[in-house]
Amino acid sequence: MKPFKQLFTILTASIIMTIVSSCSSVNAPKNSPVAKNGWIQVRGNKLMNEHGEQIQLRGVATHGLQWYGDFYKDGNAIKQAAVTWGVDVVRLSVYVYEGGYLDNKELNPADFDVMIESIIDSCIENGVYVILDWHIHHPGDPNFYLKDAKKFFAYYTQKYGEYPNLIWEIANEPNEFGKTYKDPKKRITWPEVKAYADEIIPLVRKEAPKSLVLMGTPDWSSFGIAKGKDVNIVINDPIKDHNTAYVFHFYAGGHKFPEKLDYIASKVPVFITEWAACSWDLGSPNDMESTEKWLEVINKHKISWTYWNYAPGTSSYSMFSSRETTDEALDPKGDNITETGKLVYKLLHDKE
């Protein structure tokens, strides 16, 4: 009877795992990124899918909804990102200030919520991951609006915490600029950033215990490199959460330290939620020589990324020339696609 009991136990466990896996995908479309991978989990310095396989998500980031809400509002831009462009993940950038969620003179937070929920729902419908990005740029201290952040993430985790699609980027780019400080020498330190994370992550975990959380790092999410700091300040003082990765940003035309990312990614889990082949200067050209060096490191460690940005405009990093949202205008092989858009499409499909 022992062999029979053993077989029964194995079959029962297998059935349970199948049920759990099926439930965790929340009816994502067949063969979509979420259907194939389910919940994303941190294991050591890597991101894994729910089957225990290392995963590298590739996708695009929206621009601020206060400026480009009309481009995303009908849902087709997001649908085409998933269906035609083949992204795994969309980063939904919710600017906090700069005419954003908390200080827009014409739109209140509820108006932004309509746009945010529409984009999230479209991502869920199309089976792609969506990073809900609390986009702190000004002010650069995440603690400046701690109460607002708590309210924001409490609302959205209650609404979407059961979906494996959601990834929570709780602070985009901690930095010294903005409304908080009159002292130009003031810097946001990692202990201050970490204190914020210690407040927000438990709140996220209450409703989204299985979700991946992303935490920005000092000096525009450069692990302090942009201001000459030692990256080990972050690495040696990690956030104590089972499923948090660290945010890293770079602009290849201006940032020339891919070897630092190589070191960081060998120590801790990293997610690049913002990067571009140009520099942060709006008129700068794409620097493909530098980009290739960064991509070597990114692909070596299978670091997940979203490209800045999936929006129309005249800047070097804009992927579309006009704000049209017809299928033809969003076609990655069409006339409305910029050189950057063509580059991003190629990168999305250069998969091993």
C-alpha positions as a LaTeX table, in Angstrom:
\begin{tabular}{lrrr}
\hline
Residue & $x$ (\AA) & $y$ (\AA) & $z$ (\AA) \\
\hline
Met1 & 0.00 & 0.00 & 0.00 \\
Lys2 & 2.92 & 2.36 & 0.56 \\
Pro3 & 3.65 & 2.84 & $-3.17$ \\
Phe4 & $-0.04$ & 3.55 & $-3.77$ \\
Lys5 & $-0.18$ & 6.09 & $-0.92$ \\
Gln6 & 2.98 & 7.68 & $-2.19$ \\
Leu7 & 1.57 & 7.95 & $-5.72$ \\
Phe8 & $-1.71$ & 9.34 & $-4.36$ \\
Thr9 & 0.18 & 11.99 & $-2.39$ \\
Ile10 & 2.20 & 13.00 & $-5.43$ \\
Leu11 & $-0.88$ & 13.20 & $-7.67$ \\
Thr12 & $-2.80$ & 15.19 & $-5.06$ \\
Ala13 & 0.05 & 17.68 & $-4.71$ \\
Ser14 & 0.27 & 17.98 & $-8.48$ \\
Ile15 & $-3.44$ & 18.71 & $-8.77$ \\
Ile16 & $-3.25$ & 21.33 & $-6.02$ \\
Met17 & $-0.28$ & 23.03 & $-7.71$ \\
Thr18 & $-2.17$ & 23.06 & $-11.02$ \\
Ile19 & $-5.19$ & 24.66 & $-9.36$ \\
Val20 & $-3.05$ & 27.24 & $-7.58$ \\
Ser21 & $-1.17$ & 28.06 & $-10.77$ \\
Ser22 & $-4.42$ & 28.38 & $-12.71$ \\
Cys23 & $-5.95$ & 30.67 & $-10.09$ \\
Ser24 & $-2.84$ & 32.81 & $-9.86$ \\
Ser25 & $-3.02$ & 33.78 & $-13.53$ \\
Val26 & $-6.52$ & 35.25 & $-12.93$ \\
Asn27 & $-7.76$ & 34.14 & $-16.36$ \\
Ala28 & $-4.99$ & 35.87 & $-18.29$ \\
Pro29 & $-5.23$ & 35.33 & $-22.07$ \\
Lys30 & $-3.62$ & 32.11 & $-23.25$ \\
Asn31 & 0.12 & 32.41 & $-24.02$ \\
Ser32 & 0.25 & 35.96 & $-22.65$ \\
Pro33 & 3.21 & 36.89 & $-20.41$ \\
Val34 & 1.12 & 36.66 & $-17.24$ \\
Ala35 & $-0.48$ & 33.34 & $-18.26$ \\
Lys36 & 2.97 & 31.86 & $-18.88$ \\
Asn37 & 4.74 & 33.27 & $-15.83$ \\
Gly38 & 2.21 & 34.07 & $-13.12$ \\
Trp39 & 3.53 & 35.74 & $-9.98$ \\
Ile40 & 7.03 & 37.22 & $-10.19$ \\
Gln41 & 9.25 & 36.36 & $-7.24$ \\
Val42 & 12.67 & 37.41 & $-6.00$ \\
Arg43 & 15.11 & 34.56 & $-5.46$ \\
Gly44 & 18.52 & 35.74 & $-4.34$ \\
Asn45 & 19.60 & 38.37 & $-6.89$ \\
Lys46 & 17.24 & 37.14 & $-9.63$ \\
Leu47 & 13.61 & 37.52 & $-10.64$ \\
Met48 & 11.82 & 34.22 & $-11.17$ \\
Asn49 & 8.39 & 33.24 & $-12.42$ \\
Glu50 & 6.08 & 31.08 & $-10.35$ \\
His51 & 7.56 & 27.95 & $-11.98$ \\
Gly52 & 11.01 & 28.71 & $-10.57$ \\
Glu53 & 12.48 & 29.89 & $-13.88$ \\
Gln54 & 14.52 & 33.08 & $-14.19$ \\
Ile55 & 12.57 & 35.72 & $-16.09$ \\
Gln56 & 13.50 & 38.87 & $-17.97$ \\
Leu57 & 10.54 & 41.14 & $-18.62$ \\
Arg58 & 10.88 & 43.70 & $-21.41$ \\
Gly59 & 8.54 & 46.58 & $-22.03$ \\
Val60 & 7.81 & 50.28 & $-22.22$ \\
Ala61 & 6.99 & 53.15 & $-19.88$ \\
Thr62 & 4.21 & 55.68 & $-20.34$ \\
His63 & 4.87 & 59.38 & $-19.97$ \\
Gly64 & 2.96 & 61.55 & $-17.46$ \\
Leu65 & $-0.81$ & 61.29 & $-17.71$ \\
Gln66 & $-1.16$ & 65.06 & $-17.15$ \\
Trp67 & 0.50 & 65.59 & $-20.53$ \\
Tyr68 & $-0.31$ & 62.44 & $-22.49$ \\
Gly69 & $-3.55$ & 61.17 & $-20.98$ \\
Asp70 & $-5.30$ & 61.66 & $-24.32$ \\
Phe71 & $-2.84$ & 59.26 & $-25.95$ \\
Tyr72 & $-3.70$ & 56.43 & $-23.56$ \\
Lys73 & $-7.34$ & 57.11 & $-22.70$ \\
Asp74 & $-9.04$ & 55.09 & $-25.47$ \\
Gly75 & $-7.02$ & 51.99 & $-24.52$ \\
Asn76 & $-5.72$ & 51.26 & $-28.00$ \\
Ala77 & $-2.16$ & 52.42 & $-27.31$ \\
Ile78 & $-1.92$ & 49.99 & $-24.41$ \\
Lys79 & $-3.61$ & 47.19 & $-26.35$ \\
Gln80 & $-1.20$ & 47.64 & $-29.26$ \\
Ala81 & 1.79 & 47.67 & $-26.89$ \\
Ala82 & 0.73 & 44.20 & $-25.78$ \\
Val83 & $-0.60$ & 42.72 & $-29.00$ \\
Thr84 & 1.44 & 44.33 & $-31.79$ \\
Trp85 & 4.63 & 45.45 & $-30.06$ \\
Gly86 & 4.83 & 42.32 & $-27.92$ \\
Val87 & 5.72 & 43.88 & $-24.58$ \\
Asp88 & 5.75 & 41.84 & $-21.39$ \\
Val89 & 5.22 & 44.83 & $-19.12$ \\
Val90 & 3.97 & 48.43 & $-19.19$ \\
Arg91 & 5.22 & 50.93 & $-16.63$ \\
Leu92 & 2.40 & 53.32 & $-15.75$ \\
Ser93 & 4.07 & 56.57 & $-14.66$ \\
Val94 & 1.93 & 58.51 & $-12.17$ \\
Tyr95 & 3.69 & 61.85 & $-11.64$ \\
Val96 & 2.99 & 63.03 & $-8.11$ \\
Tyr97 & 3.77 & 66.72 & $-8.62$ \\
Glu98 & 4.65 & 68.73 & $-11.79$ \\
Gly99 & 0.96 & 69.05 & $-12.61$ \\
Gly100 & 0.42 & 65.43 & $-11.66$ \\
Tyr101 & $-1.71$ & 63.43 & $-9.25$ \\
Leu102 & $-1.48$ & 65.81 & $-6.27$ \\
Asp103 & $-1.07$ & 69.30 & $-7.73$ \\
Asn104 & $-2.92$ & 69.54 & $-11.04$ \\
Lys105 & $-4.98$ & 72.75 & $-11.31$ \\
Glu106 & $-7.63$ & 71.21 & $-13.56$ \\
Leu107 & $-7.66$ & 67.49 & $-12.67$ \\
Asn108 & $-8.16$ & 66.06 & $-9.20$ \\
Pro109 & $-6.88$ & 62.64 & $-8.05$ \\
Ala110 & $-10.19$ & 61.03 & $-8.98$ \\
Asp111 & $-9.72$ & 62.17 & $-12.59$ \\
Phe112 & $-6.29$ & 60.58 & $-12.62$ \\
Asp113 & $-7.74$ & 57.42 & $-11.08$ \\
Val114 & $-10.02$ & 57.01 & $-14.08$ \\
Met115 & $-7.02$ & 57.09 & $-16.43$ \\
Ile116 & $-4.90$ & 54.87 & $-14.18$ \\
Glu117 & $-7.57$ & 52.22 & $-13.79$ \\
Ser118 & $-8.27$ & 52.21 & $-17.51$ \\
Ile119 & $-4.61$ & 51.47 & $-18.26$ \\
Ile120 & $-4.35$ & 48.82 & $-15.55$ \\
Asp121 & $-7.54$ & 47.14 & $-16.76$ \\
Ser122 & $-6.23$ & 47.13 & $-20.33$ \\
Cys123 & $-2.99$ & 45.48 & $-19.18$ \\
Ile124 & $-4.94$ & 42.83 & $-17.27$ \\
Glu125 & $-7.24$ & 42.23 & $-20.23$ \\
Asn126 & $-4.23$ & 41.69 & $-22.51$ \\
Gly127 & $-2.25$ & 39.57 & $-20.06$ \\
Val128 & 0.76 & 41.83 & $-19.56$ \\
Tyr129 & 2.36 & 43.06 & $-16.36$ \\
Val130 & 1.86 & 46.66 & $-15.26$ \\
Ile131 & 4.19 & 48.59 & $-12.97$ \\
Leu132 & 2.22 & 51.17 & $-11.00$ \\
Asp133 & 4.88 & 53.86 & $-10.60$ \\
Trp134 & 4.52 & 56.51 & $-7.86$ \\
His135 & 6.65 & 58.86 & $-9.91$ \\
Ile136 & 8.49 & 61.08 & $-7.47$ \\
His137 & 10.69 & 63.47 & $-9.35$ \\
His138 & 9.79 & 66.71 & $-7.63$ \\
Pro139 & 10.01 & 66.71 & $-4.68$ \\
Gly140 & 12.73 & 64.13 & $-4.44$ \\
Asp141 & 12.12 & 63.02 & $-0.86$ \\
Pro142 & 9.52 & 60.23 & $-0.82$ \\
Asn143 & 8.72 & 61.03 & 2.82 \\
Phe144 & 7.46 & 64.47 & 1.77 \\
Tyr145 & 4.08 & 62.97 & 0.82 \\
Leu146 & 4.08 & 59.79 & 2.92 \\
Lys147 & 0.40 & 60.12 & 3.86 \\
Asp148 & $-0.61$ & 60.55 & 0.23 \\
Ala149 & 1.48 & 57.56 & $-0.81$ \\
Lys150 & $-0.16$ & 55.44 & 1.87 \\
Lys151 & $-3.60$ & 56.46 & 0.68 \\
Phe152 & $-2.68$ & 55.79 & $-2.96$ \\
Phe153 & $-1.23$ & 52.33 & $-2.41$ \\
Ala154 & $-3.95$ & 51.33 & 0.06 \\
Tyr155 & $-6.57$ & 52.09 & $-2.57$ \\
Tyr156 & $-4.84$ & 50.35 & $-5.46$ \\
Thr157 & $-3.68$ & 47.27 & $-3.58$ \\
Gln158 & $-7.23$ & 46.77 & $-2.28$ \\
Lys159 & $-8.52$ & 46.99 & $-5.85$ \\
Tyr160 & $-5.81$ & 45.01 & $-7.66$ \\
Gly161 & $-3.79$ & 43.11 & $-5.04$ \\
Glu162 & $-5.11$ & 39.73 & $-6.20$ \\
Tyr163 & $-3.75$ & 40.18 & $-9.73$ \\
Pro164 & $-0.27$ & 38.85 & $-10.58$ \\
Asn165 & $-0.14$ & 41.54 & $-13.29$ \\
Leu166 & 0.54 & 44.30 & $-10.76$ \\
Ile167 & 4.07 & 45.33 & $-9.79$ \\
Trp168 & 4.34 & 48.17 & $-7.29$ \\
Glu169 & 7.06 & 50.80 & $-7.82$ \\
Ile170 & 6.64 & 52.72 & $-4.59$ \\
Ala171 & 9.12 & 55.57 & $-5.25$ \\
Asn172 & 10.56 & 56.37 & $-8.65$ \\
Glu173 & 13.68 & 58.53 & $-8.25$ \\
Pro174 & 14.72 & 59.76 & $-4.79$ \\
Asn175 & 16.84 & 62.87 & $-5.30$ \\
Glu176 & 17.75 & 66.20 & $-3.72$ \\
Phe177 & 15.61 & 68.48 & $-5.87$ \\
Gly178 & 12.07 & 69.67 & $-5.37$ \\
Lys179 & 9.81 & 71.31 & $-2.86$ \\
Thr180 & 11.30 & 69.78 & 0.26 \\
Tyr181 & 14.62 & 71.56 & 0.65 \\
Lys182 & 15.93 & 75.09 & 0.43 \\
Asp183 & 19.45 & 73.88 & 1.17 \\
Pro184 & 21.12 & 72.99 & $-2.19$ \\
Lys185 & 23.64 & 70.81 & $-0.37$ \\
Lys186 & 20.96 & 68.58 & 1.12 \\
Arg187 & 20.99 & 64.99 & $-0.12$ \\
Ile188 & 18.42 & 62.24 & 0.33 \\
Thr189 & 20.20 & 59.39 & 2.07 \\
Trp190 & 19.52 & 55.68 & 1.77 \\
Pro191 & 18.36 & 55.43 & 5.44 \\
Glu192 & 15.71 & 58.09 & 4.67 \\
Val193 & 14.60 & 56.22 & 1.56 \\
Lys194 & 14.58 & 52.92 & 3.42 \\
Ala195 & 12.49 & 54.43 & 6.22 \\
Tyr196 & 9.87 & 55.31 & 3.61 \\
Ala197 & 9.96 & 51.75 & 2.22 \\
Asp198 & 9.49 & 50.41 & 5.75 \\
Glu199 & 6.24 & 52.40 & 5.94 \\
Ile200 & 4.83 & 51.55 & 2.50 \\
Ile201 & 5.79 & 47.91 & 1.94 \\
Pro202 & 3.84 & 46.49 & 4.92 \\
Leu203 & 0.80 & 48.39 & 3.66 \\
Val204 & 1.24 & 46.82 & 0.20 \\
Arg205 & 1.76 & 43.39 & 1.72 \\
Lys206 & $-1.58$ & 43.60 & 3.56 \\
Glu207 & $-3.50$ & 43.35 & 0.27 \\
Ala208 & $-0.83$ & 42.11 & $-2.15$ \\
Pro209 & 1.26 & 39.57 & $-0.23$ \\
Lys210 & 2.58 & 37.86 & $-3.38$ \\
Ser211 & 3.33 & 40.91 & $-5.52$ \\
Leu212 & 6.73 & 42.17 & $-6.60$ \\
Val213 & 7.62 & 45.54 & $-5.05$ \\
Leu214 & 10.19 & 47.88 & $-6.62$ \\
Met215 & 12.05 & 50.48 & $-4.58$ \\
Gly216 & 13.89 & 53.45 & $-6.05$ \\
Thr217 & 17.47 & 54.14 & $-4.96$ \\
Pro218 & 19.27 & 57.42 & $-4.17$ \\
Asp219 & 20.24 & 60.01 & $-6.75$ \\
Trp220 & 17.65 & 59.33 & $-9.46$ \\
Ser221 & 17.73 & 55.57 & $-8.88$ \\
Ser222 & 21.41 & 55.24 & $-9.65$ \\
Phe223 & 22.29 & 53.55 & $-6.34$ \\
Gly224 & 23.99 & 56.88 & $-5.59$ \\
Ile225 & 26.41 & 56.62 & $-8.53$ \\
Ala226 & 25.17 & 59.87 & $-10.10$ \\
Lys227 & 26.51 & 61.74 & $-7.06$ \\
Gly228 & 29.66 & 59.70 & $-6.52$ \\
Lys229 & 28.35 & 57.55 & $-3.69$ \\
Asp230 & 29.34 & 53.99 & $-2.88$ \\
Val231 & 26.71 & 51.53 & $-4.15$ \\
Asn232 & 27.45 & 49.29 & $-1.17$ \\
Ile233 & 25.61 & 51.76 & 1.06 \\
Val234 & 22.42 & 50.29 & $-0.43$ \\
Ile235 & 23.65 & 46.76 & $-1.03$ \\
Asn236 & 24.88 & 46.27 & 2.55 \\
Asp237 & 21.71 & 47.67 & 4.11 \\
Pro238 & 18.93 & 45.82 & 2.28 \\
Ile239 & 15.19 & 46.24 & 2.61 \\
Lys240 & 13.84 & 43.43 & 4.75 \\
Asp241 & 11.08 & 42.15 & 2.52 \\
His242 & 10.87 & 38.77 & 0.82 \\
Asn243 & 9.88 & 40.10 & $-2.60$ \\
Thr244 & 11.39 & 43.53 & $-3.24$ \\
Ala245 & 13.81 & 44.44 & $-6.04$ \\
Tyr246 & 15.80 & 47.67 & $-6.44$ \\
Val247 & 15.22 & 50.22 & $-9.19$ \\
Phe248 & 18.06 & 51.31 & $-11.46$ \\
His249 & 17.86 & 54.01 & $-14.15$ \\
Phe250 & 20.29 & 55.10 & $-16.83$ \\
Tyr251 & 20.47 & 57.13 & $-20.04$ \\
Ala252 & 23.14 & 55.61 & $-22.25$ \\
Gly253 & 24.10 & 58.86 & $-23.97$ \\
Gly254 & 25.14 & 60.42 & $-20.67$ \\
His255 & 25.76 & 57.59 & $-18.22$ \\
Lys256 & 28.94 & 55.61 & $-18.80$ \\
Phe257 & 29.11 & 53.15 & $-15.92$ \\
Pro258 & 27.64 & 49.80 & $-17.04$ \\
Glu259 & 30.37 & 48.02 & $-15.05$ \\
Lys260 & 28.75 & 49.40 & $-11.88$ \\
Leu261 & 25.45 & 47.81 & $-12.87$ \\
Asp262 & 27.32 & 44.56 & $-13.51$ \\
Tyr263 & 28.53 & 44.62 & $-9.90$ \\
Ile264 & 25.16 & 45.67 & $-8.44$ \\
Ala265 & 23.23 & 42.97 & $-10.33$ \\
Ser266 & 25.63 & 40.31 & $-9.03$ \\
Lys267 & 24.63 & 41.26 & $-5.48$ \\
Val268 & 20.95 & 42.25 & $-5.42$ \\
Pro269 & 17.82 & 41.92 & $-7.60$ \\
Val270 & 17.51 & 44.86 & $-10.01$ \\
Phe271 & 14.70 & 46.10 & $-12.26$ \\
Ile272 & 15.49 & 48.89 & $-14.76$ \\
Thr273 & 12.18 & 50.75 & $-14.94$ \\
Glu274 & 13.58 & 53.65 & $-16.96$ \\
Trp275 & 16.32 & 53.85 & $-19.57$ \\
Ala276 & 16.98 & 55.23 & $-23.03$ \\
Ala277 & 19.71 & 55.16 & $-25.67$ \\
Cys278 & 20.03 & 58.97 & $-25.61$ \\
Ser279 & 20.94 & 61.14 & $-22.61$ \\
Trp280 & 18.55 & 62.97 & $-20.30$ \\
Asp281 & 18.91 & 66.01 & $-22.60$ \\
Leu282 & 15.73 & 66.09 & $-24.70$ \\
Gly283 & 17.61 & 66.87 & $-27.91$ \\
Ser284 & 20.46 & 64.39 & $-27.52$ \\
Pro285 & 21.03 & 61.69 & $-30.15$ \\
Asn286 & 20.88 & 57.99 & $-29.43$ \\
Asp287 & 24.31 & 56.66 & $-28.47$ \\
Met288 & 24.33 & 53.12 & $-29.80$ \\
Glu289 & 27.93 & 52.36 & $-28.84$ \\
Ser290 & 27.19 & 53.08 & $-25.19$ \\
Thr291 & 23.81 & 51.35 & $-25.44$ \\
Glu292 & 25.45 & 48.11 & $-26.58$ \\
Lys293 & 27.72 & 48.14 & $-23.52$ \\
Trp294 & 24.73 & 48.56 & $-21.23$ \\
Leu295 & 22.79 & 45.83 & $-23.04$ \\
Glu296 & 25.66 & 43.39 & $-22.60$ \\
Val297 & 25.32 & 43.74 & $-18.84$ \\
Ile298 & 21.53 & 43.75 & $-18.91$ \\
Asn299 & 21.34 & 40.53 & $-20.90$ \\
Lys300 & 24.18 & 38.88 & $-18.98$ \\
His301 & 22.12 & 39.14 & $-15.79$ \\
Lys302 & 18.71 & 38.94 & $-17.51$ \\
Ile303 & 17.66 & 42.22 & $-15.94$ \\
Ser304 & 14.07 & 43.23 & $-16.62$ \\
Trp305 & 13.44 & 46.67 & $-18.12$ \\
Thr306 & 10.98 & 49.23 & $-19.44$ \\
Tyr307 & 12.10 & 51.81 & $-22.01$ \\
Trp308 & 11.41 & 55.54 & $-21.61$ \\
Asn309 & 9.08 & 56.16 & $-23.30$ \\
Tyr310 & 5.99 & 54.93 & $-25.05$ \\
Ala311 & 4.64 & 58.34 & $-26.04$ \\
Pro312 & 4.56 & 60.81 & $-28.93$ \\
Gly313 & 6.84 & 63.83 & $-29.14$ \\
Thr314 & 9.93 & 65.42 & $-30.62$ \\
Ser315 & 12.44 & 64.35 & $-27.95$ \\
Ser316 & 15.01 & 61.68 & $-28.73$ \\
Tyr317 & 13.33 & 59.11 & $-26.51$ \\
Ser318 & 9.80 & 59.52 & $-27.94$ \\
Met319 & 8.62 & 56.46 & $-29.85$ \\
Phe320 & 5.84 & 58.12 & $-31.91$ \\
Ser321 & 5.77 & 61.24 & $-34.07$ \\
Ser322 & 2.10 & 62.12 & $-33.62$ \\
Arg323 & $-0.60$ & 61.57 & $-31.00$ \\
Glu324 & $-2.80$ & 59.47 & $-33.28$ \\
Thr325 & $-3.96$ & 56.21 & $-31.73$ \\
Thr326 & $-5.29$ & 54.37 & $-34.76$ \\
Asp327 & $-3.95$ & 50.89 & $-35.45$ \\
Glu328 & $-2.02$ & 52.31 & $-38.39$ \\
Ala329 & $-0.40$ & 55.06 & $-36.31$ \\
Leu330 & 0.63 & 52.56 & $-33.63$ \\
Asp331 & 1.96 & 49.97 & $-36.06$ \\
Pro332 & 5.65 & 49.46 & $-35.10$ \\
Lys333 & 6.52 & 49.15 & $-38.78$ \\
Gly334 & 4.53 & 52.21 & $-39.84$ \\
Asp335 & 5.42 & 55.80 & $-40.75$ \\
Asn336 & 4.49 & 57.25 & $-37.34$ \\
Ile337 & 7.30 & 55.38 & $-35.59$ \\
Thr338 & 10.50 & 57.25 & $-34.76$ \\
Glu339 & 14.01 & 55.83 & $-34.98$ \\
Thr340 & 13.80 & 55.24 & $-31.23$ \\
Gly341 & 10.51 & 53.40 & $-31.68$ \\
Lys342 & 12.11 & 51.13 & $-34.27$ \\
Leu343 & 15.02 & 50.49 & $-31.91$ \\
Val344 & 12.69 & 49.57 & $-29.06$ \\
Tyr345 & 10.68 & 47.21 & $-31.26$ \\
Lys346 & 13.90 & 45.48 & $-32.28$ \\
Leu347 & 15.01 & 45.16 & $-28.66$ \\
Leu348 & 11.66 & 43.72 & $-27.66$ \\
His349 & 12.05 & 40.98 & $-30.26$ \\
Asp350 & 15.77 & 40.26 & $-29.88$ \\
Lys351 & 15.02 & 37.53 & $-27.37$ \\
Glu352 & 17.08 & 34.43 & $-26.87$ \\
\hline
\end{tabular}
